[in-house]
Structure formats: C-alpha cells, structure tokens
Amino acid sequence: MSDAVFGNRAPVGAPMSRVDGRLKVTGAARYTAEIPIEGVHHAVIVGSTAANARILDIDTSIAEGMPGVVKVLTHRNAPKLPAQVGKPPASRVLTLLQDDVVHYNGQPVAVVVADTLERATDAAHRVTATYDAREPLTDIRHAGRKEYRPESANKEADSASGDAAAALSHAEERISREYTTPIENHNPIEPHATIAVWEGDQLTVYDTTQYVVGVRNTIAKTFGLPADNVRVVSRFIGGGFGTKGSTWSHVPLAVLAARETGKPVKLVLTRRQMFGSTGARAQTEQRVTLGARRDGTLVAIRHESVSYTSRYEDYLEPAAVITRSLYACPNIETTHRLVQLDLGTPTFQRAPGEATGSFALECAMDELAERLGMDPLELRLKNYAERDPESGKPFSSKSLRECYRVAAERFGWARRKATPGAMQDGDIAIGYGMATATYPTNRSKASASVTLTSDGRGGIDAVVQTASQDIGTGTYTVMTQLAADALGLPVERVRMELGDTRLPPSPSSGGSQTAASTGSAVEAVCREACVRMAADGATDPASMAAWLSRQPGRTLTVRAESKAGKGDDDYAKHAFGAVFVEVRVDRALGEIRVPRIVGAYAAGRILNAKTALSQLIGGVVWGVGMALEEKTLVDPRTARYMNANLEEYHVPVNADIGALDLQFIAEDDPHVNPIGVKGIGEIGITGVPAAIAGAVYDATRIRVRELPITLDKLIMGGGSAD
Amino acid sequence: MPVTLRINGRPVTLDVEPRVTLLDALREQALLTATKKGCDHGQCGACTIHVDGRRQLACLILAVMLAEREITTLEGLAAGDELHPMQAAFIEHDGFQCGYCTPGQIMSAVALLNEPCGDSDDDVKECMSGNLCRCGAYPGIVAAVQQVRRAGAR
Ligand code: FES
Ligand code: FES
C-alpha cells in the first residue's frame, strides 16, 4: 500500500472525530424542520382533552375564519384512508381522524393548516370539542385489573425451562419481591417533525425518523401509493431513543394535510404533544422469585412482568426476557401480561425490556445476596452462565468475567463494607452498588452501494450509500471508517450518504443493530468492489486508480446486500458489562448524588473509540435518569399528562452526572457477524438503576423497589427498611 | 410589522407579527436554523443565543423587542472557515451525539467564558445545567469548556 499517494488511513477503531462534527458545531447540519421549502405552510395538531371518549361535537368555525388559515381537518371532513394493514408494532395502529373515537388524551382530533406557525397555532387553540368521556384507566395497579397474554406481540410472552415451581418449593433459600418502573418519555431534544411535499402523485417526506424505509412503507400503505412514489429523507436526526423508530400518527396527518391543501406542509410536534401519541416506556410491575442453595447457586428463577398497552394495539414491554439468558439456572420461568389503559400505545425505549427487567432482576440478586450473606459480585460470579441458559447454545463470545474484574478493581469494590450504613462522611451516608449489564446483538438484512471514481491524477474518490440513519450514534463516521479500511483509501476520500429511501435499503436504527447490519453491508460492498478490480489484476491503490480510469465514466458502482447466513444461528449473541456506582445520600434531606460510576463493557470490535464511548456515556446517563428522576405523571381523572414538559419531566442535567469511568474490554468475536461488532447504543442504561438502588440501600438500609428513587421515598419511608 | 434586527453583525429586516418569538423569526423567516427549538418554553436551552454578548433564550423573547440590540447566533461564531475554539473543542471531545442541543450548548459555553464561573468541573457543570443534552454528552461538554478556558480564549 503506497501511503505516500493515499495518505494516512484512519484504521477502524481509531478515536476519529465525527465526520459530520463540523456541520453540527456550525449549525450547518439541517434537521427536518429546517429544510427550506418554498411556500411551506404550517400544520398544528389539536389534541383531545379527554380519553376513553367519543367526540360529541367539534367546532372549527372560528378557526376557519382566522387570517391565514387554509384548512381545518377533523374526523368530519378528513378523507377516508384505506384500512390499516400491517402488523404492529412495526407498523403502528394510528389515529388519523377516521372516526369519533378518542382513546387517549392528546389524540389528534383536528389539524389546522395556515400560512404561518403563529396563525396555525392560534387557530388550533380556537378549535373546541366536547366529549362523552368515561372514566379512564391510567395505572396498571388498579383493583380488578384484567390481565391477558398477548397473542401476537413484539416478543414471545412466556418461557419455561425445567420446573421452576418444584425447584422453588425445595429451595434452601427463597426470596420473592415486587419491583415497579413508571411510564417514561423519550424526550429527544429535537421534537418529531415532518414536511410533506406533493408533486403530482409523487411525494417527498422529510421526517425525523430512525427508519426512513419504515416511514416510506407506512405512508405508501396508508395512502395506497406505490412505494416508489414516496421518498423519505432524514439526514440529521436530533436523537430518537426509540420514539422515532415507528411512524406515528402525525406523519400521515402531515401528508394528508399537504394533499388536502395542495401546499407543502410542515408539522412539528410541541413538547407537550411528545407525550401520548409518540409512545413511551411502559409502566411495569415485576415480581422476581429466586430460589438458591445456601452456597448461592441459583436453582430457580421466576420473573413475572405486567405492563400496559393501549386499547387499540398490543405492545409488550419485554421486561423478563433478560432473565432467560443472564444467569445459569436449570429452572427459569418468565411471563408477560398486558393490561389495557386509556393511554397511547407504549413503545421501544432505549433497551426496551433490558432496562426495566435488569432493574428487577438485579435488585432481586442483591436481595438474595444479602439474605445469603454474600457479596453481590460473588453471587453473580457463582451463577455465571457459560452457555446461554435459554437456547443452550454457546455464546459467540462472552467476556463478562473480565468486565467484573476490571470494573471492580477500578472502582475499589474490595473496600466495600459488608454491613449497609457503615460508610459515613458527616451528614452524608455513602453506599456502593453494582449490577450486570447486557444487551443482545441484533442484525437485520441491509444493503449498500459504493461508487469509486478515478480523479484522473492517480487518486480515487468513494461514495458509499445506504438508507440508514445517524441518530447521533455516529453512523456517518463509523461507516466512513469501515469503507476506507476495506477500500484501502484515506477517510477524506470517502463520502458517506444516508437517510434517503432512494439509497439501497437498510434497517431501522433500533435494537443497537446499525453497526452489525449496515456496517456488514458497507464492508461487503467495498470488498466486492476490490474483488472486481483484483480480477483484472488491480490490487493496490495505484493500479486500482489506473483500472478505474479505463472504465466508462472512470467509475465503478457495486451494490450488495448482507444478511445473516447459515451457521449464524449456532451462537447466542450478547454484549455484556459490569457497572459499579457510589452514591452519597444526605441523611436529613434524602438528596441522592452519584459522584462516580465505573463500568467495563465487552462488545466485540469497537469501530470508533471516541463515538463508542459517547454511546456508553449516553446510556449510563439515561440509567441515572431512570434511577433517580424520570417519571411521566398522568392525571387519573382525565388521563392527561401532567408533566408534559422539560421542566417537570426531569431528565439528567450536567450537574447530575458525576465522574464516569467507562471503558471497553478488548473482545475478538469471529462468530457474531462479518465485522465482529456488537451493538453498544443500549447496553449503557442496563444495570445502572439496579446498581444505584443497591448503593442507596447500602447507604441507607432503605430498599426502594419503585423507580424513580426520589428523596421522598427515603425521608418518608416510601421504601422498605428490611 | 417590519423590524430590523442586527444578527451576526448584519442588519436583517423581517416582517413579523408582534407575537413572533425571536426563535421562530430566526428559524422560519431569517432561515438561520442553527438556533434550535427543543421546548419553546425556556426549559431546555437549545435556543440559546447572545444578546449584546450575554446568553439568552430566543424562545422567550419576542423578535420586535430586539431592534437596536446585537444578536449573535451560532452562525456568527466562526470567523469564516476558522472555527471558534469552543466549536473545535466540542468536536475534539465529542461534546455531542445527535448535535441538536449543540448550538445552544456552544453559545452557553462561549458566554460562560465571560461569566464569573468558578474554576472546577463542578462549577462548569452548574453553569451549563440550563442546557439539556438528552444524548448525555455532558462529560465531553465539560472537557471542551475546560480546555478552552485553560487556553485563555474568550
Ligand atoms: S427552546 Fe428555548 S429553552 Fe427550549
Ligand atoms: S447531542 Fe443530542 S441532545 Fe445533546
């Protein structure tokens, strides 16, 4: 390789700064609502003020007469759309002004279109509706609740290996505890936004989404259009965390408003509207029962989870799924049940299932350790799973022991006192806690193309294309690195294009699967291009450039698809980690601070040390929020979200985050996928709430089993002091 | 009504209703979209700009209130192609992921250089806590701010 010609390569793994960094720090990156469109009109949604209701009357007359208003759509005048097809939750059941039924508070009941945002907003406030509302159900904990096992949902509801009931009845030690987690809203800082532009029967939708292909398919189906007539563009996305993984009602409503007015229409949800119609993490109630021998060997685990869904679609928060694979145990039983509430359908949120489930399971492990008089880390090591307990398959790789060792050492876990409440600093009680982190490695079919062009001076430019997304995870950057590496080009000569359905299809940016899926496709297509040139003897950059200059247009384009193949099922695939936290609790005020968190994670090959670390940090920050701050409050009388704003819905601020010492453990995994990576976007949140809960107990002897752990639960006895 | 604002050193004349916020005037009319809208209620900091050199929230100001005042948005921070040291430090320390809170973070961070903020990381965290980052890029943000402060930039 002649580096003199091709410059320095940034090898995969290097802590390269983001290729889109400059665009983001200068404001040149245009997010959806910022795409300039000539003559764009603004649509504003009117949300219902009732749930479990029917619309008796809706008065749009004042709004319609206001300056600048061109259309007010309600269920009375909105055109009927083809019946919804497709299977939830990939394509959601939407509320598109098709009838007078109101399921949840905030459900769209009208859409106002005007020439300016202020005029549309003002007119939207003048639309009045009256409802016949019945009392809503807003909390899964209510008398006489009707639980059911969903027939078809996003995950298998139940699992059983061995005989948990029998093993529990004979267990030497047994604990059974209930844990709850609240509704949590994703709250990306960029609100959902859509711009719809019709040109004849051709439609362009700019949308802030984790899945451009998904939006295209949903819109095409909803409007009965051939998929080719719909183009969806999403080049910069201001965070998603799961809420932008589905196409929610406002997207087709924007398209409808544009069609009905003949204008390009922009629709941006307000922060309040981000609560209700765009999903949330479901409230859960989880009972974990553990049976063990006195030496700590688990003989049975039962994990029963109840979560809510809406009245019109089953979404299952897969909280107990983590229990199927985390610890070695011959008898494991898990169940999930749903309860219908009068709320919008919940959805995936960063580590759906693993975040909520690891709180319950890992807290229960702590409680069992205490019962046995064991160190919590020792109990986990005692039950280390060498093979996947669920499938019996070997792990493609598992370096959890090393994670425990490294993180425990850096944290100073050996200094932990066996008795809770033993560490004090004046009025401050200090506690240590730990937990296991894990997240499965997913992969979906993906495709990509590469176009190589000779610059006529012995150099090569590459353009790599795929309809993937960069939601802040660094897709632009790591794909550039992967392509540069596979092609033997310097990163400056590679341009990455994504976020457009005109490019080769890629899966959603969800389930931490982008690197494994789209990355494998990008690498495959670049290798394929090299193979084609090598067939003619062009195997080094100079001869490749010469070969390209002889091609028509001095260019070569290759497109390829990549998906899991034969033998890929032979292994269980998960990333693992260990997280240790210190908390400091003010004994008079109950205020909880988290001065430091130490974590070690093993996730296969790391494509970019800098952006990968940021993903871990982001996940851990979410863990702190989930542990101590986040909870969506619903008024039980009206099912209205009471803290639908960023002041009263608390997310971590800068001052909430102490020192984070997070690192990756080197892990070479030849089995997991062609490029040896595991997803890292979600593992960071897992384990953190349990580790914090354990540390709070260690500091205060108060076991809080109900998230979030707010100070009232410490000073007013919301927890239990056992 | 017409109003002339001085934005990034240049006069910009807009025709706005009195109820139009500076944030919407910038984004929807001046097409200066670096300044972000996260909440529209003064709760997230994404719309942070400078008015006469001090940080302010553009969603809480009406455009017509700012005639004669010097408004700086993120677009006005770099000197031509050369990034402000804070912008470069944000890239270097990966002080963002999605980048949506970033304009507000950087405008806050640059204003902070001229504020009586203590030296420690904890002081910086406190002074930067009006800017939410849901991606959780806080450690990188603190590192970037401290690097620029230690280099003595303004
Ligand atoms: S948009 Fe102004 S503070 Fe959030
Ligand atoms: S970088 Fe995404 S919100 Fe801060």
mmCIF file with all atom_site columns, C-alpha atoms and ligand atoms in Angstrom, chain A residues 189 646, chain B residues 23 36-48 57-60 130, ligand 1:
data_model
loop_
_atom_site.group_PDB
_atom_site.id
_atom_site.type_symbol
_atom_site.label_atom_id
_atom_site.label_alt_id
_atom_site.label_comp_id
_atom_site.label_asym_id
_atom_site.label_entity_id
_atom_site.label_seq_id
_atom_site.pdbx_PDB_ins_code
_atom_site.Cartn_x
_atom_site.Cartn_y
_atom_site.Cartn_z
_atom_site.occupancy
_atom_site.B_iso_or_equiv
_atom_site.pdbx_formal_charge
_atom_site.auth_seq_id
_atom_site.auth_comp_id
_atom_site.auth_asym_id
_atom_site.auth_atom_id
_atom_site.pdbx_PDB_model_num
ATOM   1  C  CA  . ILE A 1 189 ? -34.367 17.334 22.322 1.00 0.00 ? 189 ILE A CA  1
ATOM   2  C  CA  . LEU A 1 646 ? -38.928 19.512 30.174 1.00 0.00 ? 646 LEU A CA  1
ATOM   3  C  CA  . LEU B 2 23  ? -36.583 31.885 17.834 1.00 0.00 ? 23  LEU B CA  1
ATOM   4  C  CA  . LYS B 2 36  ? -32.801 25.072 17.820 1.00 0.00 ? 36  LYS B CA  1
ATOM   5  C  CA  . LYS B 2 37  ? -36.261 24.637 19.290 1.00 0.00 ? 37  LYS B CA  1
ATOM   6  C  CA  . GLY B 2 38  ? -36.486 21.900 21.902 1.00 0.00 ? 38  GLY B CA  1
ATOM   7  C  CA  . CYS B 2 39  ? -39.278 23.055 24.159 1.00 0.00 ? 39  CYS B CA  1
ATOM   8  C  CA  . ASP B 2 40  ? -40.343 26.610 23.231 1.00 0.00 ? 40  ASP B CA  1
ATOM   9  C  CA  . HIS B 2 41  ? -40.769 27.247 26.971 1.00 0.00 ? 41  HIS B CA  1
ATOM   10 C  CA  . GLY B 2 42  ? -37.358 28.239 28.274 1.00 0.00 ? 42  GLY B CA  1
ATOM   11 C  CA  . GLN B 2 43  ? -36.721 24.792 29.713 1.00 0.00 ? 43  GLN B CA  1
ATOM   12 C  CA  . CYS B 2 44  ? -34.075 23.148 27.541 1.00 0.00 ? 44  CYS B CA  1
ATOM   13 C  CA  . GLY B 2 45  ? -31.540 25.736 26.413 1.00 0.00 ? 45  GLY B CA  1
ATOM   14 C  CA  . ALA B 2 46  ? -31.459 24.586 22.776 1.00 0.00 ? 46  ALA B CA  1
ATOM   15 C  CA  . CYS B 2 47  ? -32.329 28.107 21.592 1.00 0.00 ? 47  CYS B CA  1
ATOM   16 C  CA  . THR B 2 48  ? -29.524 29.861 23.475 1.00 0.00 ? 48  THR B CA  1
ATOM   17 C  CA  . LEU B 2 57  ? -33.191 32.089 25.364 1.00 0.00 ? 57  LEU B CA  1
ATOM   18 C  CA  . ALA B 2 58  ? -34.586 33.028 21.976 1.00 0.00 ? 58  ALA B CA  1
ATOM   19 C  CA  . CYS B 2 59  ? -37.875 31.240 22.638 1.00 0.00 ? 59  CYS B CA  1
ATOM   20 C  CA  . LEU B 2 60  ? -38.640 33.624 25.495 1.00 0.00 ? 60  LEU B CA  1
ATOM   21 C  CA  . GLY B 2 130 ? -29.523 25.148 31.783 1.00 0.00 ? 130 GLY B CA  1
HETATM 22 S  S1  . FES C 3 .   ? -36.442 26.084 23.019 1.00 0.00 ? 1   FES C S1  1
HETATM 23 FE FE1 . FES C 3 .   ? -35.911 27.757 24.205 1.00 0.00 ? 1   FES C FE1 1
HETATM 24 S  S2  . FES C 3 .   ? -35.295 26.876 26.054 1.00 0.00 ? 1   FES C S2  1
HETATM 25 FE FE2 . FES C 3 .   ? -36.046 25.193 24.930 1.00 0.00 ? 1   FES C FE2 1
#
